[in-house]
Amino acid sequence: MEDQRDAAAADGLGLLAAQSSAARSAIFPAKLRPAANPAYLIPRPRLHQLLAPETLAPVTLVVAPAGSGKSSLLRSWVSEAGIPYAWLSLDESDRDPVQLWRGMLAALEGVAPGCAVSAADQLRRIGGVPDAIGALLDDLEQRDVGPAVLVVDDLQLVDAVDAVASSLSLFVQHLPTWLHVVVSSRHEPRLPVHRLRARGQLGEVHFAELRFTLDEAVAMLARLVPDLDPTLAQETAARAGGWAASIQIAALSARSAQAQGERYLPQPGDGGRYLADYVWHEVLAAESDELVDVLLATSVAERIDPGLAQILAERPDAGDLLSEAEARGLFVTWIESAGCFEIHRLVRTALLSVLTERSPERVRQLQGWAAGWYQAHGQALPALDYWLRADRPRDALRLLASQAQALYDGGHESTIQRVIAAVPDEVATQDLEAMLDFAWAHLLLDRRRFTSLVDTVSRSMRDDLDLPGALVARLEVLQSIAATLHGHWADGASLARSALQELGETWWVDPLGQFAWNMVARDVAFSERWDESGREARGVLRALSVVPERRIAIQGTRALGEALAGRPVDALRVIAGARQAAEIANMSILRAEATTAEGIAHRELGDMVDAMPHLLEAAEDCLEPTPHCVLLARLQLVGVRIDEGDLVSAARFFGQAAELVDTELTGPGARTWLAATGAQLALAAGDVEQARGWAAQVVDPFWSPATSARVLLASEERGPAYDVLKAAEPRCLRHQVLLDLMLFRADAAPEEAERHLLEAVRIAAGHGLVQTVASEGAEIVDAVERLAWRAPTSWLDRLRRAAVPGGQAPERVEQFPIEQLTERELEVLRMLPSRLTLREIADELYISINTLKFHLKVIYRKLGCTSRAEAAETARSLTALRRVQPSSTRRR
């Protein structure tokens, strides 16, 4: 059974292996199994009785000070209890909640094979830890298995982090009945202990139970030092106070005295100082200076790679000396699977305490060396920690700036926040390079703060004419990003091109230089000029071919460019490759842009069932660097509702888009998007004057005359509309189709009008443009029908199924009578638009997760929905839901 558990856990590790190399923090296989207990440990059946499977609570805490025998107890218990178990030993790397739950998933694979699959997908998303836990609990709840145990060892190392504590609290409160969790910690963990205790769901083992009785301590000393005088053994055991670590340290001291031909006499001591005195004056007193020096130098590190040991100890034989320490039983262990040494935490703490007393400066120096070693070996997470410990926040900030994108994509948002918070203001503003790094690190966390910092840096550099060109170029890239975030596509591209010109052929060396090409690409895509047979798009792709990661990252913008330019089939082809790359490299910006592009492309092809989930997801996405995706999705949804004749919903989506433009995306690029859609909505509502006002706000060589012509055509002013359209400058296939369709309506000459219509149909049918034609109204669709013999049958079939403004609207889920839903189903539906997880909704309604899922299936069937996003959209539009009264089972 244990071999199968280890194999399943290894498979779980495989599921979690795809992550950014710069943000990787390995899940060592040794963390997923209990270490072997040493032979000198004595049986303690009285403690095993406290953990008997038949009386085991859903959650059991084993809480006691360091060195009390917590881990030893749990190791011996799981080996003898005969119950399936999963094991996870925590260390400092698990302070990152994503890293912690990767370990939890890998461990649980040992007792519930396959449980990590859906949860791992959620974990790769930014801020996806709660959803991952929900997916995991859902999977575990559905399993019909016998009792099993999950042991989480050394929780005190991680639960000070709020995100970690909250995620574990969520998990332990919703365990399936077959799974018991046993947690060890040096202090009471930040879990809902009082709530679990009041519910009778908590078992507890504390130091009072773990304390060695005098007889147990004497028996253990007899195993550790067989020839120790019984009287001295009694005295030593009494002084140890039942503390396992003290007993072991005392035994080592006795053996050391015997080896030196001296009589061992127990010495008084207490607490941590007692342990430190024993470590320093007894355990290490007989060791060589060179070995002790290596132990002292390496005590700053939790795990000690032989190469790191050489750096810290400044000795090429440091690894050999650590091996010697292990052989001499000096609390040093070689971890085969990780390829590193580990000093027992208690002993390491004592050594570090001595080193700190001697020279705090030396400790910081060693921590800085450790940071440099980890950074040189591509391990950003420990490197950042050690730079901060070394009181070198500038080095931490420099590393963070170079690795922020990889850390963010790896799900380590909390690490970025922690490092930023640790950087003092005087460091963040000490020079222009630091200010640039500090601003760049904020982009992925808070776009408003980012743009504010960029403005501050710009003002600081405004009057400095002697700045190095590279610094000016880096600032221009940040200004380019800020401009794009504010809706100034053209300005952003201009600044990016200026920066690239200044950087010259070395642009690809600087992460900011690489990002400049993204800003150029976005201008081409957002301005609907993307054409890979043309110079602009081809130039972007050729440049980024030298940087593989950026070539992958640009695929989201590329897909948006294809979709907006009227090539939906090509967009979906790009998305298919981009989505696979996004899952492998976990690129959040790429995923957000690909989702938006997929919604636009499917809508254009007339596949609304596929389009709506993507558009609704993109419209609510909160990813900081991609507000353009939110705006695009909301404007697309306005068009969807206009086509369906639902002007109320269209106005609501338009209001959300307008708020985003008014508060953030205030530039002419974004405002042109909004104004063109605003004119379309006003015309659908019959308000020509309002449409005229929106048309006046459009600043674009194609959309300005096209929007004005729409207004004129709505007023039956065909001649003026025709004259205005002559000035339109189409930049893509979609523009050309729209121009020909409007010229068909405006041209007074029948033959010329028919020529324009035929040309529009030819281009549209050749590239899958369905909704662009349908959205022009029933007049256009009827005209196309008269030319049906000139159009491909498959394209015509799609056009006939598409929603047409002014035609018969397709059946909408909102048209289903609200009375079809029961009171409980209405309660569930009303909560779907919230940000609560399914498990939280179930808690609010006092029902099980399985009952909730049953209600959801019924609701989806009655409303014709296929997802929560669609049902949530239905809930928002159903005003009758506001009249639903909460039942008596709802929480107050």
PDB file of N, CA, C and O in Angstrom, residues 250-292:
ATOM      1  N   ALA A 250      21.418  15.826  25.907  1.00  0.00           N
ATOM      2  CA  ALA A 250      22.112  15.342  27.103  1.00  0.00           C
ATOM      3  C   ALA A 250      22.850  14.040  26.811  1.00  0.00           C
ATOM      4  O   ALA A 250      23.981  13.826  27.279  1.00  0.00           O
ATOM      5  N   ALA A 251      22.229  13.177  26.028  1.00  0.00           N
ATOM      6  CA  ALA A 251      22.891  11.918  25.676  1.00  0.00           C
ATOM      7  C   ALA A 251      24.148  12.168  24.862  1.00  0.00           C
ATOM      8  O   ALA A 251      25.194  11.524  25.080  1.00  0.00           O
ATOM      9  N   LEU A 252      24.083  13.119  23.941  1.00  0.00           N
ATOM     10  CA  LEU A 252      25.268  13.430  23.157  1.00  0.00           C
ATOM     11  C   LEU A 252      26.383  13.994  24.044  1.00  0.00           C
ATOM     12  O   LEU A 252      27.570  13.707  23.863  1.00  0.00           O
ATOM     13  N   SER A 253      25.988  14.819  25.001  1.00  0.00           N
ATOM     14  CA  SER A 253      26.986  15.374  25.919  1.00  0.00           C
ATOM     15  C   SER A 253      27.657  14.270  26.730  1.00  0.00           C
ATOM     16  O   SER A 253      28.878  14.288  26.947  1.00  0.00           O
ATOM     17  N   ALA A 254      26.851  13.311  27.179  1.00  0.00           N
ATOM     18  CA  ALA A 254      27.410  12.200  27.948  1.00  0.00           C
ATOM     19  C   ALA A 254      28.395  11.403  27.098  1.00  0.00           C
ATOM     20  O   ALA A 254      29.481  11.029  27.555  1.00  0.00           O
ATOM     21  N   ARG A 255      28.016  11.146  25.847  1.00  0.00           N
ATOM     22  CA  ARG A 255      28.916  10.405  24.966  1.00  0.00           C
ATOM     23  C   ARG A 255      30.181  11.180  24.678  1.00  0.00           C
ATOM     24  O   ARG A 255      31.271  10.622  24.579  1.00  0.00           O
ATOM     25  N   SER A 256      30.043  12.511  24.546  1.00  0.00           N
ATOM     26  CA  SER A 256      31.222  13.346  24.300  1.00  0.00           C
ATOM     27  C   SER A 256      32.181  13.293  25.483  1.00  0.00           C
ATOM     28  O   SER A 256      33.399  13.174  25.320  1.00  0.00           O
ATOM     29  N   ALA A 257      31.625  13.362  26.704  1.00  0.00           N
ATOM     30  CA  ALA A 257      32.473  13.299  27.894  1.00  0.00           C
ATOM     31  C   ALA A 257      33.176  11.946  27.984  1.00  0.00           C
ATOM     32  O   ALA A 257      34.374  11.870  28.299  1.00  0.00           O
ATOM     33  N   GLN A 258      32.455  10.885  27.694  1.00  0.00           N
ATOM     34  CA  GLN A 258      33.052   9.552  27.744  1.00  0.00           C
ATOM     35  C   GLN A 258      34.169   9.417  26.712  1.00  0.00           C
ATOM     36  O   GLN A 258      35.216   8.821  26.984  1.00  0.00           O
ATOM     37  N   ALA A 259      33.945  10.010  25.524  1.00  0.00           N
ATOM     38  CA  ALA A 259      34.973   9.916  24.488  1.00  0.00           C
ATOM     39  C   ALA A 259      36.247  10.648  24.888  1.00  0.00           C
ATOM     40  O   ALA A 259      37.347  10.292  24.447  1.00  0.00           O
ATOM     41  N   GLN A 260      36.089  11.684  25.753  1.00  0.00           N
ATOM     42  CA  GLN A 260      37.260  12.444  26.193  1.00  0.00           C
ATOM     43  C   GLN A 260      37.841  11.903  27.505  1.00  0.00           C
ATOM     44  O   GLN A 260      38.737  12.517  28.091  1.00  0.00           O
ATOM     45  N   GLY A 261      37.271  10.774  27.946  1.00  0.00           N
ATOM     46  CA  GLY A 261      37.776  10.173  29.182  1.00  0.00           C
ATOM     47  C   GLY A 261      37.362  10.924  30.424  1.00  0.00           C
ATOM     48  O   GLY A 261      38.013  10.802  31.471  1.00  0.00           O
ATOM     49  N   GLU A 262      36.337  11.705  30.338  1.00  0.00           N
ATOM     50  CA  GLU A 262      35.864  12.480  31.484  1.00  0.00           C
ATOM     51  C   GLU A 262      34.550  11.906  31.997  1.00  0.00           C
ATOM     52  O   GLU A 262      33.825  11.223  31.270  1.00  0.00           O
ATOM     53  N   ARG A 263      34.268  12.203  33.255  1.00  0.00           N
ATOM     54  CA  ARG A 263      33.006  11.741  33.840  1.00  0.00           C
ATOM     55  C   ARG A 263      31.926  12.762  33.530  1.00  0.00           C
ATOM     56  O   ARG A 263      32.093  13.963  33.746  1.00  0.00           O
ATOM     57  N   TYR A 264      30.825  12.294  32.983  1.00  0.00           N
ATOM     58  CA  TYR A 264      29.727  13.187  32.628  1.00  0.00           C
ATOM     59  C   TYR A 264      28.923  13.552  33.866  1.00  0.00           C
ATOM     60  O   TYR A 264      28.517  12.696  34.644  1.00  0.00           O
ATOM     61  N   LEU A 265      28.716  14.849  34.055  1.00  0.00           N
ATOM     62  CA  LEU A 265      27.891  15.354  35.160  1.00  0.00           C
ATOM     63  C   LEU A 265      26.829  16.277  34.578  1.00  0.00           C
ATOM     64  O   LEU A 265      27.163  17.260  33.895  1.00  0.00           O
ATOM     65  N   PRO A 266      25.569  16.014  34.800  1.00  0.00           N
ATOM     66  CA  PRO A 266      24.498  16.888  34.297  1.00  0.00           C
ATOM     67  C   PRO A 266      24.672  18.302  34.829  1.00  0.00           C
ATOM     68  O   PRO A 266      25.028  18.506  35.989  1.00  0.00           O
ATOM     69  N   GLN A 267      24.429  19.288  33.932  1.00  0.00           N
ATOM     70  CA  GLN A 267      24.549  20.685  34.306  1.00  0.00           C
ATOM     71  C   GLN A 267      23.187  21.349  34.259  1.00  0.00           C
ATOM     72  O   GLN A 267      22.338  21.008  33.434  1.00  0.00           O
ATOM     73  N   PRO A 268      22.948  22.324  35.138  1.00  0.00           N
ATOM     74  CA  PRO A 268      21.658  23.021  35.106  1.00  0.00           C
ATOM     75  C   PRO A 268      21.531  23.884  33.855  1.00  0.00           C
ATOM     76  O   PRO A 268      22.514  24.342  33.298  1.00  0.00           O
ATOM     77  N   GLY A 269      20.346  24.108  33.432  1.00  0.00           N
ATOM     78  CA  GLY A 269      20.070  24.958  32.276  1.00  0.00           C
ATOM     79  C   GLY A 269      18.572  25.014  32.081  1.00  0.00           C
ATOM     80  O   GLY A 269      17.815  24.257  32.673  1.00  0.00           O
ATOM     81  N   ASP A 270      18.160  25.932  31.224  1.00  0.00           N
ATOM     82  CA  ASP A 270      16.720  25.998  30.993  1.00  0.00           C
ATOM     83  C   ASP A 270      16.452  26.525  29.594  1.00  0.00           C
ATOM     84  O   ASP A 270      17.219  27.281  29.031  1.00  0.00           O
ATOM     85  N   GLY A 271      15.315  26.067  29.037  1.00  0.00           N
ATOM     86  CA  GLY A 271      14.774  26.573  27.784  1.00  0.00           C
ATOM     87  C   GLY A 271      15.757  26.540  26.635  1.00  0.00           C
ATOM     88  O   GLY A 271      16.621  25.687  26.502  1.00  0.00           O
ATOM     89  N   GLY A 272      15.620  27.558  25.762  1.00  0.00           N
ATOM     90  CA  GLY A 272      16.446  27.626  24.580  1.00  0.00           C
ATOM     91  C   GLY A 272      17.912  27.805  24.908  1.00  0.00           C
ATOM     92  O   GLY A 272      18.796  27.302  24.222  1.00  0.00           O
ATOM     93  N   ARG A 273      18.183  28.550  25.981  1.00  0.00           N
ATOM     94  CA  ARG A 273      19.572  28.755  26.371  1.00  0.00           C
ATOM     95  C   ARG A 273      20.224  27.436  26.773  1.00  0.00           C
ATOM     96  O   ARG A 273      21.390  27.187  26.485  1.00  0.00           O
ATOM     97  N   TYR A 274      19.429  26.579  27.466  1.00  0.00           N
ATOM     98  CA  TYR A 274      19.923  25.261  27.843  1.00  0.00           C
ATOM     99  C   TYR A 274      20.354  24.492  26.601  1.00  0.00           C
ATOM    100  O   TYR A 274      21.448  23.912  26.559  1.00  0.00           O
ATOM    101  N   LEU A 275      19.508  24.514  25.578  1.00  0.00           N
ATOM    102  CA  LEU A 275      19.833  23.797  24.353  1.00  0.00           C
ATOM    103  C   LEU A 275      21.055  24.410  23.678  1.00  0.00           C
ATOM    104  O   LEU A 275      21.949  23.703  23.226  1.00  0.00           O
ATOM    105  N   ALA A 276      21.089  25.749  23.592  1.00  0.00           N
ATOM    106  CA  ALA A 276      22.220  26.402  22.949  1.00  0.00           C
ATOM    107  C   ALA A 276      23.522  26.087  23.674  1.00  0.00           C
ATOM    108  O   ALA A 276      24.564  25.843  23.040  1.00  0.00           O
ATOM    109  N   ASP A 277      23.485  26.111  25.006  1.00  0.00           N
ATOM    110  CA  ASP A 277      24.691  25.778  25.770  1.00  0.00           C
ATOM    111  C   ASP A 277      25.158  24.362  25.486  1.00  0.00           C
ATOM    112  O   ASP A 277      26.349  24.102  25.318  1.00  0.00           O
ATOM    113  N   TYR A 278      24.226  23.447  25.433  1.00  0.00           N
ATOM    114  CA  TYR A 278      24.589  22.068  25.149  1.00  0.00           C
ATOM    115  C   TYR A 278      25.187  21.946  23.745  1.00  0.00           C
ATOM    116  O   TYR A 278      26.191  21.263  23.536  1.00  0.00           O
ATOM    117  N   VAL A 279      24.527  22.592  22.780  1.00  0.00           N
ATOM    118  CA  VAL A 279      25.044  22.504  21.410  1.00  0.00           C
ATOM    119  C   VAL A 279      26.460  23.046  21.338  1.00  0.00           C
ATOM    120  O   VAL A 279      27.361  22.419  20.766  1.00  0.00           O
ATOM    121  N   TRP A 280      26.665  24.206  21.943  1.00  0.00           N
ATOM    122  CA  TRP A 280      27.951  24.874  21.774  1.00  0.00           C
ATOM    123  C   TRP A 280      29.044  24.297  22.678  1.00  0.00           C
ATOM    124  O   TRP A 280      30.160  24.025  22.205  1.00  0.00           O
ATOM    125  N   HIS A 281      28.721  24.100  23.952  1.00  0.00           N
ATOM    126  CA  HIS A 281      29.766  23.724  24.896  1.00  0.00           C
ATOM    127  C   HIS A 281      29.945  22.229  25.055  1.00  0.00           C
ATOM    128  O   HIS A 281      31.000  21.784  25.528  1.00  0.00           O
ATOM    129  N   GLU A 282      28.925  21.461  24.684  1.00  0.00           N
ATOM    130  CA  GLU A 282      29.029  20.018  24.883  1.00  0.00           C
ATOM    131  C   GLU A 282      29.118  19.261  23.562  1.00  0.00           C
ATOM    132  O   GLU A 282      30.049  18.507  23.336  1.00  0.00           O
ATOM    133  N   VAL A 283      28.136  19.482  22.697  1.00  0.00           N
ATOM    134  CA  VAL A 283      28.094  18.702  21.462  1.00  0.00           C
ATOM    135  C   VAL A 283      29.275  19.031  20.560  1.00  0.00           C
ATOM    136  O   VAL A 283      29.903  18.138  19.977  1.00  0.00           O
ATOM    137  N   LEU A 284      29.599  20.322  20.428  1.00  0.00           N
ATOM    138  CA  LEU A 284      30.633  20.726  19.478  1.00  0.00           C
ATOM    139  C   LEU A 284      31.997  20.949  20.124  1.00  0.00           C
ATOM    140  O   LEU A 284      32.963  21.241  19.419  1.00  0.00           O
ATOM    141  N   ALA A 285      32.071  20.800  21.444  1.00  0.00           N
ATOM    142  CA  ALA A 285      33.340  21.128  22.123  1.00  0.00           C
ATOM    143  C   ALA A 285      34.489  20.253  21.657  1.00  0.00           C
ATOM    144  O   ALA A 285      35.640  20.704  21.578  1.00  0.00           O
ATOM    145  N   ALA A 286      34.210  19.003  21.328  1.00  0.00           N
ATOM    146  CA  ALA A 286      35.273  18.081  20.942  1.00  0.00           C
ATOM    147  C   ALA A 286      35.519  18.057  19.444  1.00  0.00           C
ATOM    148  O   ALA A 286      36.368  17.287  18.973  1.00  0.00           O
ATOM    149  N   GLU A 287      34.790  18.886  18.690  1.00  0.00           N
ATOM    150  CA  GLU A 287      34.932  18.859  17.235  1.00  0.00           C
ATOM    151  C   GLU A 287      36.016  19.830  16.783  1.00  0.00           C
ATOM    152  O   GLU A 287      36.356  20.787  17.478  1.00  0.00           O
ATOM    153  N   SER A 288      36.508  19.586  15.587  1.00  0.00           N
ATOM    154  CA  SER A 288      37.573  20.430  15.035  1.00  0.00           C
ATOM    155  C   SER A 288      37.047  21.822  14.736  1.00  0.00           C
ATOM    156  O   SER A 288      35.864  22.016  14.450  1.00  0.00           O
ATOM    157  N   ASP A 289      37.932  22.800  14.798  1.00  0.00           N
ATOM    158  CA  ASP A 289      37.542  24.181  14.513  1.00  0.00           C
ATOM    159  C   ASP A 289      36.992  24.322  13.103  1.00  0.00           C
ATOM    160  O   ASP A 289      36.021  25.060  12.869  1.00  0.00           O
ATOM    161  N   GLU A 290      37.615  23.636  12.157  1.00  0.00           N
ATOM    162  CA  GLU A 290      37.181  23.794  10.768  1.00  0.00           C
ATOM    163  C   GLU A 290      35.763  23.251  10.567  1.00  0.00           C
ATOM    164  O   GLU A 290      34.958  23.835   9.844  1.00  0.00           O
ATOM    165  N   LEU A 291      35.416  22.162  11.243  1.00  0.00           N
ATOM    166  CA  LEU A 291      34.074  21.609  11.120  1.00  0.00           C
ATOM    167  C   LEU A 291      33.046  22.538  11.777  1.00  0.00           C
ATOM    168  O   LEU A 291      31.983  22.798  11.217  1.00  0.00           O
ATOM    169  N   VAL A 292      33.376  23.050  12.959  1.00  0.00           N
ATOM    170  CA  VAL A 292      32.465  23.968  13.651  1.00  0.00           C
ATOM    171  C   VAL A 292      32.256  25.230  12.827  1.00  0.00           C
ATOM    172  O   VAL A 292      31.142  25.756  12.724  1.00  0.00           O
TER     173      VAL A 292
END
